[in-house]
PDB file of C-alpha atoms in Angstrom:
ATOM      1  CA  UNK A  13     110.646 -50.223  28.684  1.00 90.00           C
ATOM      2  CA  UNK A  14     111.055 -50.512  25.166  1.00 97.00           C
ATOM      3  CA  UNK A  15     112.738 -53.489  23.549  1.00 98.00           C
ATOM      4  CA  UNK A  16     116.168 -52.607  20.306  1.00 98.00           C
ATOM      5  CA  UNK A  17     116.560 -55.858  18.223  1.00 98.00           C
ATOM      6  CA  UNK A  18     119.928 -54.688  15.965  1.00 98.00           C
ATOM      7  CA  UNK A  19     119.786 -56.732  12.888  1.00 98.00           C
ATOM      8  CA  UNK A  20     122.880 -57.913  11.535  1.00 98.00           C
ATOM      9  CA  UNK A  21     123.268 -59.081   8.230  1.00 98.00           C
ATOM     10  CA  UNK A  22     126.709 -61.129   7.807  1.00 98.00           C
ATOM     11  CA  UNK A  23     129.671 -59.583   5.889  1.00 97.00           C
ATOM     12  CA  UNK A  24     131.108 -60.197   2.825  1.00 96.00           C
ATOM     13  CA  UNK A  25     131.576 -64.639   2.696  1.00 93.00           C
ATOM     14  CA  UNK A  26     133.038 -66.594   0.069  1.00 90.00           C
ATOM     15  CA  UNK A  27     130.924 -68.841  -2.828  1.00 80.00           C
ATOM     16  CA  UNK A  28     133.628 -70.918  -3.867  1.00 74.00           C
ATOM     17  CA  UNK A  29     133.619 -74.023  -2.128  1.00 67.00           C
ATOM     18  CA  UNK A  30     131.997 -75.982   0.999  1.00 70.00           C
ATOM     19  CA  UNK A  31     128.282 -75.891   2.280  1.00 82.00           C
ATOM     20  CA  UNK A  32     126.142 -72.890   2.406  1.00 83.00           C
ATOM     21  CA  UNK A  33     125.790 -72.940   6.130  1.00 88.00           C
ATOM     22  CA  UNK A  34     129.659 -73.232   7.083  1.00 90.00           C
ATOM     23  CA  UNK A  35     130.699 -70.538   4.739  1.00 91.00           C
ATOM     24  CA  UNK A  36     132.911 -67.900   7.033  1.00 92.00           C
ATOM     25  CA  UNK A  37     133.762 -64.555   5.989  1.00 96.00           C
ATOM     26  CA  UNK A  38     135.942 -63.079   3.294  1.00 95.00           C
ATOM     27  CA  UNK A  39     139.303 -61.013   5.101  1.00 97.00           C
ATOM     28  CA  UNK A  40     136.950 -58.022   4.270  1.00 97.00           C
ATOM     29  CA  UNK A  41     134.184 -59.643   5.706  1.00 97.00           C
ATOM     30  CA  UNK A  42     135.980 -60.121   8.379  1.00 97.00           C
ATOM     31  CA  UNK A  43     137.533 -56.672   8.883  1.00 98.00           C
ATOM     32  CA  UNK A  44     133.625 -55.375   8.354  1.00 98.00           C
ATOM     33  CA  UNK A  45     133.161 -57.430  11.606  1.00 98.00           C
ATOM     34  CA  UNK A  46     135.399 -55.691  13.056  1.00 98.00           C
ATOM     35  CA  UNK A  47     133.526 -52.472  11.875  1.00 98.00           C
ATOM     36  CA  UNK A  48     130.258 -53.657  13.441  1.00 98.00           C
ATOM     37  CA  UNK A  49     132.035 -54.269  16.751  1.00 98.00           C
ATOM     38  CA  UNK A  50     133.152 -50.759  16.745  1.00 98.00           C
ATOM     39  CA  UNK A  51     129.886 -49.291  15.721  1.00 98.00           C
ATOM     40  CA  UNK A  52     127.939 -51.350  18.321  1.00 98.00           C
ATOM     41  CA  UNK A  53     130.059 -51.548  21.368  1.00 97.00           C
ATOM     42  CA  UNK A  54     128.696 -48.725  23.484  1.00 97.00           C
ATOM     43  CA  UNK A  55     125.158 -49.254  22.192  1.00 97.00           C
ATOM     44  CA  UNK A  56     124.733 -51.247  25.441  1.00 97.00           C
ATOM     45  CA  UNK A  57     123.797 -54.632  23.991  1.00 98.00           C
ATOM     46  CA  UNK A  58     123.176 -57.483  26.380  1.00 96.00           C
ATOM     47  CA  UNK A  59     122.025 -60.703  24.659  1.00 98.00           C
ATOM     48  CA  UNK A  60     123.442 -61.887  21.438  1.00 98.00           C
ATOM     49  CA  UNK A  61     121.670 -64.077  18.914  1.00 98.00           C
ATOM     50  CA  UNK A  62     122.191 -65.670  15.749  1.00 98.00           C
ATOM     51  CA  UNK A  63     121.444 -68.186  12.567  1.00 98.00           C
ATOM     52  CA  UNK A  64     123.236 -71.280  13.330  1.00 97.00           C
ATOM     53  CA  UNK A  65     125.143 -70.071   9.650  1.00 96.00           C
ATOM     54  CA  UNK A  66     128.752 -69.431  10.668  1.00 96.00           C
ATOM     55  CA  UNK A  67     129.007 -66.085   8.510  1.00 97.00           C
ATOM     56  CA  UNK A  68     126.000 -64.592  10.422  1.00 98.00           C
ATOM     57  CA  UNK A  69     128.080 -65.854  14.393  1.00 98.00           C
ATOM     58  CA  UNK A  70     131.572 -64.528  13.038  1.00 98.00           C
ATOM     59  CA  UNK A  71     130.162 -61.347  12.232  1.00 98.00           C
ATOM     60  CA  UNK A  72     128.671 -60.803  15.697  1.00 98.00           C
ATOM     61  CA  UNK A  73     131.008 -62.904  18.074  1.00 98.00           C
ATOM     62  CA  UNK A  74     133.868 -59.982  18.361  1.00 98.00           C
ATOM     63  CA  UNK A  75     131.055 -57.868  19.678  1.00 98.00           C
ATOM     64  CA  UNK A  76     129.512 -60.487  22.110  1.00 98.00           C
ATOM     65  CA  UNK A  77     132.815 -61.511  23.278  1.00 97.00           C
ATOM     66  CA  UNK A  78     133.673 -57.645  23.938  1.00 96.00           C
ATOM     67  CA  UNK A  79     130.404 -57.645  25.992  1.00 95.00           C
ATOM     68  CA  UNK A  80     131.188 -60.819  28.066  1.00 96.00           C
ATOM     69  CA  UNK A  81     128.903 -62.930  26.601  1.00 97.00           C
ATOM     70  CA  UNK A  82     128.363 -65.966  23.911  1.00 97.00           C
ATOM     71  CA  UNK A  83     126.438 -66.048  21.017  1.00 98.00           C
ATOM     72  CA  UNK A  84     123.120 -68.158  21.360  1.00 98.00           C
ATOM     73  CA  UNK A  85     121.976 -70.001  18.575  1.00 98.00           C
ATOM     74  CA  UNK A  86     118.349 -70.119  17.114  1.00 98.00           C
ATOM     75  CA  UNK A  87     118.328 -73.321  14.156  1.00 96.00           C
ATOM     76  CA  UNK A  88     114.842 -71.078  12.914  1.00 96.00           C
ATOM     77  CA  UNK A  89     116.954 -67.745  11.640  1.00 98.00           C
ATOM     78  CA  UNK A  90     118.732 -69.483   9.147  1.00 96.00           C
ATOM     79  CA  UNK A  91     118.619 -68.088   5.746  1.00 94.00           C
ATOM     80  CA  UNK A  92     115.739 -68.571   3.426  1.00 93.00           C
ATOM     81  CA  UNK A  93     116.240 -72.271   2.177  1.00 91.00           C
ATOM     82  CA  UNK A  94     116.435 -72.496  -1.480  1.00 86.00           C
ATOM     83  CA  UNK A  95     116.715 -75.971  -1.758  1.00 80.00           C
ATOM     84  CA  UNK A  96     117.382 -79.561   0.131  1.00 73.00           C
ATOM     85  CA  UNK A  97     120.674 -79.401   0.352  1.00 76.00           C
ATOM     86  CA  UNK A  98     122.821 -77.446   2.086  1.00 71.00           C
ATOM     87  CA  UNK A  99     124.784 -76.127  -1.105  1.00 73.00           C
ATOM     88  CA  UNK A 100     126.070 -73.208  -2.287  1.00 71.00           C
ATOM     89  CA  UNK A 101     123.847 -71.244  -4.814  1.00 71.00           C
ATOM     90  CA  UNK A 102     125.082 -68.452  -7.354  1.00 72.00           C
ATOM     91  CA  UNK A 103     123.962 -64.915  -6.981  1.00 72.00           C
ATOM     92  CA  UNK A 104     122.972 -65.571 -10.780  1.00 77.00           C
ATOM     93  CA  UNK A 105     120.924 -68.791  -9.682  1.00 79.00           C
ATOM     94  CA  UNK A 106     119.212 -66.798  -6.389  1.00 82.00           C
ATOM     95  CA  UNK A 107     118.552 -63.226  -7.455  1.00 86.00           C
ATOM     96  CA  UNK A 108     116.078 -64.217  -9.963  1.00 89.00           C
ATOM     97  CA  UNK A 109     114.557 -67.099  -7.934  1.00 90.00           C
ATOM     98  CA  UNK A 110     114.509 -64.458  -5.113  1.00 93.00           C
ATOM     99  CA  UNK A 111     112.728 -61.785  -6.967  1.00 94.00           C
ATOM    100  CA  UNK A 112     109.710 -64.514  -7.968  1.00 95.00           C
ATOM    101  CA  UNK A 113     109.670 -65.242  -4.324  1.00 94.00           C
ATOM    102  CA  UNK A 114     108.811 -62.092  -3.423  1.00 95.00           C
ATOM    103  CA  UNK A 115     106.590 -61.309  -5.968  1.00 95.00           C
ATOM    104  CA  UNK A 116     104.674 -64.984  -5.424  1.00 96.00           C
ATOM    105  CA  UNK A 117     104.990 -65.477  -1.641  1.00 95.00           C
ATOM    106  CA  UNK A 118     104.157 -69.627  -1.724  1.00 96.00           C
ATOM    107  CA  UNK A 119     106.487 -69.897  -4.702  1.00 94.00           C
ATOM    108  CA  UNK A 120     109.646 -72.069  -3.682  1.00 92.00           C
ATOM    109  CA  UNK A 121     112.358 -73.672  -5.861  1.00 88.00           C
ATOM    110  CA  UNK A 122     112.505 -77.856  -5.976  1.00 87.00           C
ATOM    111  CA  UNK A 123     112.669 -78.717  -2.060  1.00 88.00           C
ATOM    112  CA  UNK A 124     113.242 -75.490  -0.739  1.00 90.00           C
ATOM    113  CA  UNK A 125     110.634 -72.844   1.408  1.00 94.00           C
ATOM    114  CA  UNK A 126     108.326 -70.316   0.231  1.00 96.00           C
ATOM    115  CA  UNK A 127     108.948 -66.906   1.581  1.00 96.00           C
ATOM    116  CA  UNK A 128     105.710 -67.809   3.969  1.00 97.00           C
ATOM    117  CA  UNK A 129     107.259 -70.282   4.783  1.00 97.00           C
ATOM    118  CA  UNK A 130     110.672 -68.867   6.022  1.00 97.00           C
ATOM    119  CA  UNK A 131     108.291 -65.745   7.405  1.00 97.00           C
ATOM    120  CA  UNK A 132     106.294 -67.755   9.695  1.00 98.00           C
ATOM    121  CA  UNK A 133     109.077 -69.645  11.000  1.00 97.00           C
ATOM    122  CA  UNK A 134     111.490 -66.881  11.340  1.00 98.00           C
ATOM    123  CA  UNK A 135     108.730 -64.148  13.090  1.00 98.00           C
ATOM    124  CA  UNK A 136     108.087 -66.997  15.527  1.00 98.00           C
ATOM    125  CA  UNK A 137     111.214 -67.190  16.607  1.00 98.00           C
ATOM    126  CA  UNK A 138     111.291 -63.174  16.750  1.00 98.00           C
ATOM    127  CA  UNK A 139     108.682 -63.102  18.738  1.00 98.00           C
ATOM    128  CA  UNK A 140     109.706 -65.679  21.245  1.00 97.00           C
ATOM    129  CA  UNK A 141     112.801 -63.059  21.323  1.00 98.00           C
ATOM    130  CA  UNK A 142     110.939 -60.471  22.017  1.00 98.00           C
ATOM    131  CA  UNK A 143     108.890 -62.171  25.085  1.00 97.00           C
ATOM    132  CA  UNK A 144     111.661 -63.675  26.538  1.00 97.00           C
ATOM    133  CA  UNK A 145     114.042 -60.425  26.367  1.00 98.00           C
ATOM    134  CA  UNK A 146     111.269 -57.964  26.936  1.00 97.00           C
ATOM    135  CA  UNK A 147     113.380 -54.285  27.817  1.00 98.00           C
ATOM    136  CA  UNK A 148     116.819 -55.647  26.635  1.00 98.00           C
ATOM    137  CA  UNK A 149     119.192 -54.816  23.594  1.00 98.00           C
ATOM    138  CA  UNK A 150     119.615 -57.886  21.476  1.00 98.00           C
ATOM    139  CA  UNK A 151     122.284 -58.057  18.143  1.00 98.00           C
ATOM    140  CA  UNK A 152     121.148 -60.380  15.966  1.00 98.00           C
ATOM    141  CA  UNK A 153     123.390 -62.253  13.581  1.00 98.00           C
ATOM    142  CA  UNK A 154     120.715 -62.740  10.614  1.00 98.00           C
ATOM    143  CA  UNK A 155     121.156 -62.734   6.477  1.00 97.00           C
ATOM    144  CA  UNK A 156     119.338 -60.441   3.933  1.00 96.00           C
ATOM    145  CA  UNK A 157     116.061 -62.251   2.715  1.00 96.00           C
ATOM    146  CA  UNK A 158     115.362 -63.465   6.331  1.00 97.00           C
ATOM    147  CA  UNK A 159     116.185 -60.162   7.770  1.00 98.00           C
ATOM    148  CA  UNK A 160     114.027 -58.363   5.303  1.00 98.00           C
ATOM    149  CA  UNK A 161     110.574 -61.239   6.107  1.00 97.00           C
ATOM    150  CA  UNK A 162     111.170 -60.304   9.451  1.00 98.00           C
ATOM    151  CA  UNK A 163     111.438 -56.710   8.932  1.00 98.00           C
ATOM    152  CA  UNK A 164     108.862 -57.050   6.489  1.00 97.00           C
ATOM    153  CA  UNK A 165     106.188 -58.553   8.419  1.00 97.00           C
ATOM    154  CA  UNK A 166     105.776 -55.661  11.370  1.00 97.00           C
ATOM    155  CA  UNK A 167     106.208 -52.901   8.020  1.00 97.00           C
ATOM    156  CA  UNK A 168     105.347 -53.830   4.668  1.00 94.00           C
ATOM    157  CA  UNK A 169     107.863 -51.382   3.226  1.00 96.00           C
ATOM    158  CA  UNK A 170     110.589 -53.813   3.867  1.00 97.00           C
ATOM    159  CA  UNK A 171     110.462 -55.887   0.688  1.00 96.00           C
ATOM    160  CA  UNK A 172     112.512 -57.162  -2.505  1.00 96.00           C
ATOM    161  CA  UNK A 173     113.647 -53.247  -3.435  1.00 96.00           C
ATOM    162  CA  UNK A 174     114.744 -53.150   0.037  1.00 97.00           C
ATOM    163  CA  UNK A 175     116.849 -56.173   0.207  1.00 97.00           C
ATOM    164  CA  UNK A 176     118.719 -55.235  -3.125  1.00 95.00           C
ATOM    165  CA  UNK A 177     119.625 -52.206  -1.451  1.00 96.00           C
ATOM    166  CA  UNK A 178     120.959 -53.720   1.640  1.00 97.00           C
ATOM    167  CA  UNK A 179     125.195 -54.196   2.068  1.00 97.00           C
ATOM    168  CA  UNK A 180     126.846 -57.078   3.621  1.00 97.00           C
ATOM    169  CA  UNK A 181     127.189 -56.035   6.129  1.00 98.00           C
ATOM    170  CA  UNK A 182     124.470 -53.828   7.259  1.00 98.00           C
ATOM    171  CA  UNK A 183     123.125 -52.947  10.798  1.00 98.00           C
ATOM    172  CA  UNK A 184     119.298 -51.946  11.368  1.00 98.00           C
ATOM    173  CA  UNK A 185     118.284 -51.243  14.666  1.00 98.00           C
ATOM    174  CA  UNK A 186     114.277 -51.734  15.455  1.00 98.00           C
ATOM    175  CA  UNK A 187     112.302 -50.696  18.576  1.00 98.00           C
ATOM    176  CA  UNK A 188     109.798 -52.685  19.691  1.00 98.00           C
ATOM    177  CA  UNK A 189     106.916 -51.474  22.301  1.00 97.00           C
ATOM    178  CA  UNK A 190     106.120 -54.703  23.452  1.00 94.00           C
ATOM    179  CA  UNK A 191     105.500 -56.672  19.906  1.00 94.00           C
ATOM    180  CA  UNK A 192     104.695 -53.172  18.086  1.00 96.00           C
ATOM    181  CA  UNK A 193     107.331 -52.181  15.790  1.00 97.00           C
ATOM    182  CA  UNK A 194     107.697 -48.438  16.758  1.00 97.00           C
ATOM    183  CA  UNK A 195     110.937 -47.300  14.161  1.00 97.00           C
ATOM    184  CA  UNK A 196     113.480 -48.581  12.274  1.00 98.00           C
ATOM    185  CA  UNK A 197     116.688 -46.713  12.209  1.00 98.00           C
ATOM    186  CA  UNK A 198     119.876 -48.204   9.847  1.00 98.00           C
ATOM    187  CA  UNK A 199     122.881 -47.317  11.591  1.00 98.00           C
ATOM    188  CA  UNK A 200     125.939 -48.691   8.923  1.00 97.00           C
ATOM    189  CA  UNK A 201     127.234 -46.580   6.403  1.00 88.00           C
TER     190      UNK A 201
END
């Protein structure tokens, strides 16, 4: 029996003010969350995961909650760390740091992670997910550059031009025969 992990990426969230991990979501983040619940609830999902980043739980708990279930937290699929502290960056700071990144895999800004860095971590955790949820459908709450390493590491396709072409939110369901990456199928519009 094959294995569906349904990558999430978080809805629209708000850079004004606070720390990068407790951002939530924008009211049309949070009416996109609403949109993923709809989309997903008859897809049969059992377990629910997410980064510990509260825009990445709020945009799957509706769904879990529908299901019966809570959302379990892995500290590992938080987002790509561009620096120490847990700050909020601008889009005009990260896109170009970003794009070195993935051109320059061990680059990192000033006390943040490399994109081998995040990769290793973040596949380890994937496959722990996949081992420990073997047959199962599994939504995971997750943010673009992590979700694209992870994505990335089973296809190579997956890469910067795909993350700039990603939406908050977006929905990608992958099937996995046992920790073989079979397709890839992106289910929001």
């Amino acid at each position: 029996m094959n294995t569906y992990i349904y990558m999430i990426r978080h809805g629209e969230s708000p850079k004004t003010e606070g720390n990068d991990s407790t951002r939530g979501l924008t009211e049309k983040g949070k009416a996109d969350a609403h949109r993923v619940t709809e989309l997903l609830k008859h897809e049969g999902l059992g377990t629910f995961i997410s980064s510990p980043y509260s825009r990445a739980v709020l945009t799957i708990e509706e769904l879990a909650h529908l299901s019966g279930q809570e959302v379990l937290v892995y500290e590992d699929l938080k987002e790509l760390l561009f620096s120490s502290e847990d700050k909020i960056v601008s889009d005009q700071e990260i896109y170009p740091a970003v794009q070195k990144m993935f051109s320059d895999h061990d680059f990192a800004l000033p006390g943040g992670e490399s994109i081998s860095q995040c990769q290793n971590r973040a596949v380890a955790i994937l496959r722990e997910i996949l081992q420990t949820f073997r047959g199962q459908k599994i939504a995971l709450g997750t943010h673009g550059a992590i979700m694209t390493l992870m994505m990335g590491y089973f296809d190579n396709q997956y890469g910067y031009e795909f993350l700039m072409g990603t939406s908050k939110p977006d929905v990608y369901r992958m099937e996995f025969k046992d920790e073989e990456l079979i397709e890839v199928k992106r289910l929001w519009t």
